[in-house]
PDB file of C-alpha atoms in Angstrom:
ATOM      1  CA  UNK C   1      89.411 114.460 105.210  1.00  0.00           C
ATOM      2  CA  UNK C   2      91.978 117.409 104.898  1.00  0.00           C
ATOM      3  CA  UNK C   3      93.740 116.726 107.973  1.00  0.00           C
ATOM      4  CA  UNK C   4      96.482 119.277 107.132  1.00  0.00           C
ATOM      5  CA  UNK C   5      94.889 122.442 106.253  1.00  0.00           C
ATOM      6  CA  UNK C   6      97.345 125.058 104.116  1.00  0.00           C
ATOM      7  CA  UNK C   7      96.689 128.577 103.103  1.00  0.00           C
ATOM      8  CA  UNK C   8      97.119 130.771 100.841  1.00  0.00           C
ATOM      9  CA  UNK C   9      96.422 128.370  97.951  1.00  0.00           C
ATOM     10  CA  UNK C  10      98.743 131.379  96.051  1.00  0.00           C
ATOM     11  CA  UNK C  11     100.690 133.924  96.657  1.00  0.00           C
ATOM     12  CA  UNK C  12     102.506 137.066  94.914  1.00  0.00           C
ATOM     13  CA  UNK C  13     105.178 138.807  96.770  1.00  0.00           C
ATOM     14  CA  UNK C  14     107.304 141.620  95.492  1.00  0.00           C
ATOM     15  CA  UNK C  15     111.195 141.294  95.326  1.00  0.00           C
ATOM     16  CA  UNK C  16     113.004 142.017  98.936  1.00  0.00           C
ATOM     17  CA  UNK C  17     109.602 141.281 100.725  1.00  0.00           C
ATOM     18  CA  UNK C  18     108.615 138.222 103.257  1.00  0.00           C
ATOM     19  CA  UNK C  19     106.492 135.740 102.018  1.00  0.00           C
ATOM     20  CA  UNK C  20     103.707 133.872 104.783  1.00  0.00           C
ATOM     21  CA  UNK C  21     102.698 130.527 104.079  1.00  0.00           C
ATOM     22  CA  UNK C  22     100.386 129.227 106.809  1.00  0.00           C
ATOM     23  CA  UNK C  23      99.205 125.849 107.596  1.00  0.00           C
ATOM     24  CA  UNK C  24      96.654 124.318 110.328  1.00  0.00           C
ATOM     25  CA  UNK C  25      97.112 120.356 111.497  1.00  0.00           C
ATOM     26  CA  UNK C  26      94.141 118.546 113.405  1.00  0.00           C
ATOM     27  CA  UNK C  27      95.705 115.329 114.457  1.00  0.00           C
ATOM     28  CA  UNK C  28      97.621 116.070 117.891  1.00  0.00           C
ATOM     29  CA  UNK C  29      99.651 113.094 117.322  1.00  0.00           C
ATOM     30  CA  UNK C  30     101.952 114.838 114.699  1.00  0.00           C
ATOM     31  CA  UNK C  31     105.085 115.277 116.383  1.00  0.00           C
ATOM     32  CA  UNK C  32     106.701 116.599 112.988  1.00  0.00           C
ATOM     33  CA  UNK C  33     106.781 119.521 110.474  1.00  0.00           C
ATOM     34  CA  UNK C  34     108.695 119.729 107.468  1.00  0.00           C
ATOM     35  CA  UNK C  35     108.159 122.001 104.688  1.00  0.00           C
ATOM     36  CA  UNK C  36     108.996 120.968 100.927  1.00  0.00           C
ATOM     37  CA  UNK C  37     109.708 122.768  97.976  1.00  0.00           C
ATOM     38  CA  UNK C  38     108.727 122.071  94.335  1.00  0.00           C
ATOM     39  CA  UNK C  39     110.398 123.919  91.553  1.00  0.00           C
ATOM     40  CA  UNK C  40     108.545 123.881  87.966  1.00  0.00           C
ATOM     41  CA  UNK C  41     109.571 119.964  86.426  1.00  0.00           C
ATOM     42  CA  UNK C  42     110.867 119.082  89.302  1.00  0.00           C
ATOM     43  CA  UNK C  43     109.960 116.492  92.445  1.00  0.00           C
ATOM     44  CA  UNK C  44     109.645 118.160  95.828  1.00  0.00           C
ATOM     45  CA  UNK C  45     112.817 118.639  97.852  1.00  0.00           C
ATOM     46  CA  UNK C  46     112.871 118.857 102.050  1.00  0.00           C
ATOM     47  CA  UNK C  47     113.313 122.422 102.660  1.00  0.00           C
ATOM     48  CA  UNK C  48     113.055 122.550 106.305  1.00  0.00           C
ATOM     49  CA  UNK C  49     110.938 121.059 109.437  1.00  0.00           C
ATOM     50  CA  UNK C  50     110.652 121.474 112.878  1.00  0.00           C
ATOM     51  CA  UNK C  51     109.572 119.749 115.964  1.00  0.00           C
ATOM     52  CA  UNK C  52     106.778 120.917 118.253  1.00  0.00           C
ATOM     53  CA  UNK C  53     109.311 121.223 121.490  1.00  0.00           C
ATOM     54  CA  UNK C  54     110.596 124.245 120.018  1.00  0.00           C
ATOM     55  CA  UNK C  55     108.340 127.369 118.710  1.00  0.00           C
ATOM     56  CA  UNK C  56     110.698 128.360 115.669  1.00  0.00           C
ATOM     57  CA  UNK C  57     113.106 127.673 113.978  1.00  0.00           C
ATOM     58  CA  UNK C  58     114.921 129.528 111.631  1.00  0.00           C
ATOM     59  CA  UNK C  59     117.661 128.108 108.679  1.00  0.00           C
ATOM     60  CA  UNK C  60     118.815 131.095 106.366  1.00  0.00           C
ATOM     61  CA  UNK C  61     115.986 133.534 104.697  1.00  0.00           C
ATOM     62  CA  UNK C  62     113.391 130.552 105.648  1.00  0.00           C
ATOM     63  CA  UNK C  63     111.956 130.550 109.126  1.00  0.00           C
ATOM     64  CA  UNK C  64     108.892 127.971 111.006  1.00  0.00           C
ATOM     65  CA  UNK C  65     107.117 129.421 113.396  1.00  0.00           C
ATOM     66  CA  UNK C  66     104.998 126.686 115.625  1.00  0.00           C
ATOM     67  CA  UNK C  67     102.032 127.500 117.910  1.00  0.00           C
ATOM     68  CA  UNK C  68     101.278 123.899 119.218  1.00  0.00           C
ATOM     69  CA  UNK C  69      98.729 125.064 121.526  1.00  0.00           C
ATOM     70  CA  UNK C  70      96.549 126.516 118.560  1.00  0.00           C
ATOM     71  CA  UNK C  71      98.087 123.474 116.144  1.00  0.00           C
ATOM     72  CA  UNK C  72      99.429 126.144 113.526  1.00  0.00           C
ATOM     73  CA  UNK C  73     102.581 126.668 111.841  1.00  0.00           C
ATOM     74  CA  UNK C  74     103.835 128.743 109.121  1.00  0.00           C
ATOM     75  CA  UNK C  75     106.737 128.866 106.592  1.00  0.00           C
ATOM     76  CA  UNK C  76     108.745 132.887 106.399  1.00  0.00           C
ATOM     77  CA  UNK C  77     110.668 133.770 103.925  1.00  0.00           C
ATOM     78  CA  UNK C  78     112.700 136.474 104.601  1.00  0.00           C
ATOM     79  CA  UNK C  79     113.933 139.037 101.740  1.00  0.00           C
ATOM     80  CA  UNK C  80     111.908 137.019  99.025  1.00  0.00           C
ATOM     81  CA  UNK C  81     113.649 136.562  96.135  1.00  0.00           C
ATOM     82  CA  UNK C  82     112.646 135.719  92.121  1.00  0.00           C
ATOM     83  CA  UNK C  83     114.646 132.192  92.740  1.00  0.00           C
ATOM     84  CA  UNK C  84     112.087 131.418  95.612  1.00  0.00           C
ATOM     85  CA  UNK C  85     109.465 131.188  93.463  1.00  0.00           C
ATOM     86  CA  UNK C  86     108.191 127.547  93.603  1.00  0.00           C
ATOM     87  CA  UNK C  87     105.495 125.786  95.168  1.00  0.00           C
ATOM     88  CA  UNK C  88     105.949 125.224  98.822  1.00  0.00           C
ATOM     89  CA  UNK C  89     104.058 122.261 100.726  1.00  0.00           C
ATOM     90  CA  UNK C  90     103.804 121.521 104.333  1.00  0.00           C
ATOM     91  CA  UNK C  91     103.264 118.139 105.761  1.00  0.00           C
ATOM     92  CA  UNK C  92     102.850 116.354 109.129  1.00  0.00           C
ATOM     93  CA  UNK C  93     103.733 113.032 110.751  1.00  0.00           C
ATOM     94  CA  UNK C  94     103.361 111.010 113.930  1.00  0.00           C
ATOM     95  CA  UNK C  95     106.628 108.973 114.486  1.00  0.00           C
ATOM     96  CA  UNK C  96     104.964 106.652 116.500  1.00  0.00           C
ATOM     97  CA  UNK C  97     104.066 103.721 114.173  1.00  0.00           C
ATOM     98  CA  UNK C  98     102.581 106.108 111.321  1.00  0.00           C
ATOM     99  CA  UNK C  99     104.624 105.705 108.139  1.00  0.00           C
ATOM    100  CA  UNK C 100     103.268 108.060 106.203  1.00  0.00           C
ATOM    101  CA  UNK C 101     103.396 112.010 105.609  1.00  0.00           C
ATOM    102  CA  UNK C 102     100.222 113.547 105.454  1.00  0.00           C
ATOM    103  CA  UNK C 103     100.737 116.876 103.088  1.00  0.00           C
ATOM    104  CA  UNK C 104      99.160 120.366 102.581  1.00  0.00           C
ATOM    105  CA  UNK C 105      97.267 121.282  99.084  1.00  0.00           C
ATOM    106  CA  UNK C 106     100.641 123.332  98.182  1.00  0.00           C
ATOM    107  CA  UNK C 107     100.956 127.400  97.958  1.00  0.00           C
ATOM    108  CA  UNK C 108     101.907 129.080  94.731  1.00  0.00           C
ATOM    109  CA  UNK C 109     104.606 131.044  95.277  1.00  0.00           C
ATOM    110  CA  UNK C 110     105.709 133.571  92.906  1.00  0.00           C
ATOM    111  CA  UNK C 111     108.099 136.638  93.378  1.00  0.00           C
ATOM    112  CA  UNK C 112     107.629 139.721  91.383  1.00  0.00           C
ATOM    113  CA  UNK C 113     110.591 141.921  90.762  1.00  0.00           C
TER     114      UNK C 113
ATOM    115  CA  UNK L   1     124.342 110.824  91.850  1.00  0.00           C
ATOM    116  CA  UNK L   2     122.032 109.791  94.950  1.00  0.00           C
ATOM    117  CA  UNK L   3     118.466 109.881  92.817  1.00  0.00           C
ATOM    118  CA  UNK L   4     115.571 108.344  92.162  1.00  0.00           C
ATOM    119  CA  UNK L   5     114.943 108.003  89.157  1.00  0.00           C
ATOM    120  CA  UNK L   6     110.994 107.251  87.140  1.00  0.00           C
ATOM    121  CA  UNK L   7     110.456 106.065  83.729  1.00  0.00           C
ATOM    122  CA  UNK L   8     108.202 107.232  81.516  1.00  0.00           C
ATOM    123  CA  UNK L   9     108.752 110.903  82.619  1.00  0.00           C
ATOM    124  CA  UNK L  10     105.385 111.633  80.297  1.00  0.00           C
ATOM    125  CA  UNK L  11     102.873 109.025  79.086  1.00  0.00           C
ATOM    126  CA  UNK L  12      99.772 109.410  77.038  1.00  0.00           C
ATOM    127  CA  UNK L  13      97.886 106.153  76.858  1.00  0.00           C
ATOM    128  CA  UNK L  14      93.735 105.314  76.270  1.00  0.00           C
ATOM    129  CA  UNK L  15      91.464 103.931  78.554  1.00  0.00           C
ATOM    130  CA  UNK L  16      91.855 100.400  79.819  1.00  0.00           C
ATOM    131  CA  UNK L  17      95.071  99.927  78.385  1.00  0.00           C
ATOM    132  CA  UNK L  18      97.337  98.518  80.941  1.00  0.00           C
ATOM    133  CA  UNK L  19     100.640 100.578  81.991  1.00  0.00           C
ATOM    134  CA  UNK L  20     103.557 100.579  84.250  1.00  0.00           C
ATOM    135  CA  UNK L  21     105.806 103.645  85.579  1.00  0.00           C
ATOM    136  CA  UNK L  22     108.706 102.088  87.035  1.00  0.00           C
ATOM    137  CA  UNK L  23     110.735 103.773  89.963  1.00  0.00           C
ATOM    138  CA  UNK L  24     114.001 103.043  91.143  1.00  0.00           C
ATOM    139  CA  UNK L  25     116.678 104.062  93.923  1.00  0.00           C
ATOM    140  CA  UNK L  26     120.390 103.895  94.452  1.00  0.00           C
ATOM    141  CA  UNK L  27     120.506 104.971  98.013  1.00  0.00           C
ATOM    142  CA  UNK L  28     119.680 101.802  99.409  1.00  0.00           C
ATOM    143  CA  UNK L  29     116.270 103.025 101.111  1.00  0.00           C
ATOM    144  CA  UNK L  30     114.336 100.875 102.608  1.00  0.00           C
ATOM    145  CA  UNK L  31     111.062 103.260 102.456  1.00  0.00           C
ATOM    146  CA  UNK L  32     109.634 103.915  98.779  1.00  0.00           C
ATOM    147  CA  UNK L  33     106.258 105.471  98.265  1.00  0.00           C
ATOM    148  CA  UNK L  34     104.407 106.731  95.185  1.00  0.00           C
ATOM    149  CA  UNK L  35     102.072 109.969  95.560  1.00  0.00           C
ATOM    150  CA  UNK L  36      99.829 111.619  92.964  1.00  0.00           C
ATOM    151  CA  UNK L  37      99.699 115.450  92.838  1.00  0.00           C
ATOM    152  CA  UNK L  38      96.649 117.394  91.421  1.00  0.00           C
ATOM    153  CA  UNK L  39      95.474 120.657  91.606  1.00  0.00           C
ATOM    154  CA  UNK L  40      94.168 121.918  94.613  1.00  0.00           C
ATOM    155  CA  UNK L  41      94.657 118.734  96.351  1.00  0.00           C
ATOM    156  CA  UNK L  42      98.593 118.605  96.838  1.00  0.00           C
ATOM    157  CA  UNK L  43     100.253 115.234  97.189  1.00  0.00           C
ATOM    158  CA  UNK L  44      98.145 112.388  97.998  1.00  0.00           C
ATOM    159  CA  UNK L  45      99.956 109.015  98.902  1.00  0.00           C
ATOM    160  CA  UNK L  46      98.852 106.041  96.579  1.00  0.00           C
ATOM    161  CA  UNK L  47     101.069 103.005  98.201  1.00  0.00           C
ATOM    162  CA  UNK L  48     104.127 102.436 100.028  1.00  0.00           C
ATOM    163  CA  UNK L  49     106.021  99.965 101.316  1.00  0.00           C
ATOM    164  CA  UNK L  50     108.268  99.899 104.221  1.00  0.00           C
ATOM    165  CA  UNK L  51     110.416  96.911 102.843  1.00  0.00           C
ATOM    166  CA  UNK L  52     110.793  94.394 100.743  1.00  0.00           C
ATOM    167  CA  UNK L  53     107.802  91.864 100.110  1.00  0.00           C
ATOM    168  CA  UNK L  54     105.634  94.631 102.340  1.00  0.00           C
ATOM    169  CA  UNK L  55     103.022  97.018 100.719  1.00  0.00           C
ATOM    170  CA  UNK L  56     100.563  99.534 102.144  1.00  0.00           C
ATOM    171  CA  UNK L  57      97.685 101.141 100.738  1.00  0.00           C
ATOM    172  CA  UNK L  58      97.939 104.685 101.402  1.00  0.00           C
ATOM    173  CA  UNK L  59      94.985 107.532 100.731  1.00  0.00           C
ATOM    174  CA  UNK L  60      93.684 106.627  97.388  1.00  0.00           C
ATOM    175  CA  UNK L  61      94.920 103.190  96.441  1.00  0.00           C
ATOM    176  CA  UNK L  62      91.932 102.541  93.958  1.00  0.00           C
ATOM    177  CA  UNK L  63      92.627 101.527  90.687  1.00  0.00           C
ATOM    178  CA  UNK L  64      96.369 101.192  91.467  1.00  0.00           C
ATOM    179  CA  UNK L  65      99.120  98.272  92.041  1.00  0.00           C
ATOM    180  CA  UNK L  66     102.364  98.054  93.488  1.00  0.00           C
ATOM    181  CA  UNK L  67     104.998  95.440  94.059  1.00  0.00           C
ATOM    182  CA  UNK L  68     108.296  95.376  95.613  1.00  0.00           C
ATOM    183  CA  UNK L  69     110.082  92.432  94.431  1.00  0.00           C
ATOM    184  CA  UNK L  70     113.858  93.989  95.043  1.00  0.00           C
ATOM    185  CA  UNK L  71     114.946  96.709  97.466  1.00  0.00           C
ATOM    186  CA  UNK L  72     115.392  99.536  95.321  1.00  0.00           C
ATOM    187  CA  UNK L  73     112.778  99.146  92.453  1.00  0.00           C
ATOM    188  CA  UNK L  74     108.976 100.075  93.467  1.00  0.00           C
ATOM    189  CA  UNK L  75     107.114  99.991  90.179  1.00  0.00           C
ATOM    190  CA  UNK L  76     103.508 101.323  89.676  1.00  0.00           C
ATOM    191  CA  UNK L  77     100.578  99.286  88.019  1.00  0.00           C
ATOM    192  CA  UNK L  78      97.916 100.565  86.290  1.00  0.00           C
ATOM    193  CA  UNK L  79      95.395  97.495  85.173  1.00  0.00           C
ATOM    194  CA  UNK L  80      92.791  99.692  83.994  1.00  0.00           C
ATOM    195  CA  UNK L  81      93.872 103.082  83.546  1.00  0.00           C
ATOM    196  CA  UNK L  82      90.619 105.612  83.741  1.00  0.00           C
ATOM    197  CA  UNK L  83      90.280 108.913  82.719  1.00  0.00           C
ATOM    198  CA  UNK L  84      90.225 110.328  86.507  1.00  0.00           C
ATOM    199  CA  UNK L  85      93.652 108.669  86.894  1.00  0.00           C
ATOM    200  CA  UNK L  86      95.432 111.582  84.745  1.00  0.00           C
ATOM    201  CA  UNK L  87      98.148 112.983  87.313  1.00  0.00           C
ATOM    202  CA  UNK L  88     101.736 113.638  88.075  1.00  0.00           C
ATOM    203  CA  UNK L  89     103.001 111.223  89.853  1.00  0.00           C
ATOM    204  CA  UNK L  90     105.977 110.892  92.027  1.00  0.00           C
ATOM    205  CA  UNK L  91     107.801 108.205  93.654  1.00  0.00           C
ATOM    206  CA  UNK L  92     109.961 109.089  96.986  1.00  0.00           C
ATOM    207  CA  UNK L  93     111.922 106.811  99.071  1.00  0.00           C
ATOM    208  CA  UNK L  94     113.792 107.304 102.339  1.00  0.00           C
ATOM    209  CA  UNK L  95     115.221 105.552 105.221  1.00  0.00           C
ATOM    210  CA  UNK L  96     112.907 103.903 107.303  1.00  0.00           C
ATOM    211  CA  UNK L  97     113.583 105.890 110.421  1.00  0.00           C
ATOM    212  CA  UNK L  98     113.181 108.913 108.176  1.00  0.00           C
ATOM    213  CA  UNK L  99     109.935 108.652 106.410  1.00  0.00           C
ATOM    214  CA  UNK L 100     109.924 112.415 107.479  1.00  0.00           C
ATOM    215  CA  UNK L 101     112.784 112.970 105.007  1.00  0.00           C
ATOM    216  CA  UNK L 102     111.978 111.906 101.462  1.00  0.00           C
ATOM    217  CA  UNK L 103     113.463 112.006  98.075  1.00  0.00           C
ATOM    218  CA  UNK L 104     111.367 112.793  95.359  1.00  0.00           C
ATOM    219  CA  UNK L 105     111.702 111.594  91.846  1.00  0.00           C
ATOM    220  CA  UNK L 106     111.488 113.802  88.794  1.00  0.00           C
ATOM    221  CA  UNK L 107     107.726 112.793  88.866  1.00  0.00           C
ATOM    222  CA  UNK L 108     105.647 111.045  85.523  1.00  0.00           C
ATOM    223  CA  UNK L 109     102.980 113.459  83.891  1.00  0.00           C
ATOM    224  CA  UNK L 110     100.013 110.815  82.730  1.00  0.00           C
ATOM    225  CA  UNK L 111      97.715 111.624  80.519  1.00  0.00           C
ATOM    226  CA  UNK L 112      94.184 108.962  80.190  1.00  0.00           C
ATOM    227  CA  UNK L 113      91.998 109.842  76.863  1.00  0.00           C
TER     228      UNK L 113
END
């Protein structure tokens, strides 16, 4: 069972654009949201995560927005660039005795000059 | 250099031929985890273990092992290794009050004729 659900499965966005990555979570016990990033050869790297107190948060080009009431969140990047283009997963946990993420399928991400 | 660090980084082996990918970490983590990413399916946790001596089966232990003997070495047994088992797999550790914030490794392509 899926329990975090992540869309688009891949994505093309032209140079200077914003780039949408959406995911869905089920389990109302998740009381965080980070976001990773995977460059080609490389393991995935925190990229940035939010809490569900707060309905965005924004670090740089790279914004979460959270709707806790509709269990959504979604990764923005602002002013996409070519160096963005990676695969970009989001994940979930419960801090309260779960030790484990639970992560998205992963969105191809690649930025078109 | 914080890092975790996997040997093999590729391996082609044959069915039923028993293999180890070893992970380690210099960061002094107490949290290591292995994951296996496919396709489609994103990162799927395989074991963990929150400490020394302690293991957990995560989503899809079958057909895997783990030990942790030392703190910061959390190798990965195959006994059996079946075609279905060809991956890239990635070992990630963290702090234990972080399991939120993990480090990946470079990751292990394995290929099963």
């Amino acid at each position: 069972q899926q329990q975090v659900k992540q869309s688009p499965q891949s994505l093309i966005v032209q140079k200077g654009g914003i780039s949408i990555i959406n995911c869905a979570y089920e389990n109302t016990a998740f009381d965080y949201f980070p976001w990773y990033q995977q460059f080609p050869g490389k393991g995935p790297a925190l990229l940035i995560a939010i809490r569900p107190d707060v309905s965005e948060k924004k670090e740089g080009r790279f914004t979460i927005s959270f709707n806790k009431s509709a269990k959504q969140f979604s990764l923005h990047i602002m002013d996409s660039q070519p160096g963005d283009s990676a695969t970009y997963f989001c994940a979930a946990i419960s801090n309260f005795g779960n030790e484990k993420l639970t992560f998205g399928t992963g969105t191809r991400l690649t930025i078109i000059p | 250099e914080a890092q975790v660090t996997q040997n093999p980084r590729y391996l082609i082996t044959v069915t039923g031929k028993k293999l180890t990918v070893t992970c380690s970490q210099n960061m002094n983590h107490e949290y290591m985890s292995w994951y296996r990413q496919d396709p489609g399916l994103g990162l799927r946790q395989i074991y963990y273990s929150m400490n020394v001596e302690v293991t957990d089966k995560g989503d899809v232990p079958e057909g895997y092992k783990v030990s942790r003997k030392e703190k910061r070495n959390f190798p990965l047994i195959l006994e059996s290794p079946s075609p279905n088992q060809t991956s890239l797999y990635f070992c990630a550790s963290s702090n234990r009050d972080h399991v939120n914030e993990q480090f990946f490794g470079p990751g292990t392509r394995l290929t099963v004729l």
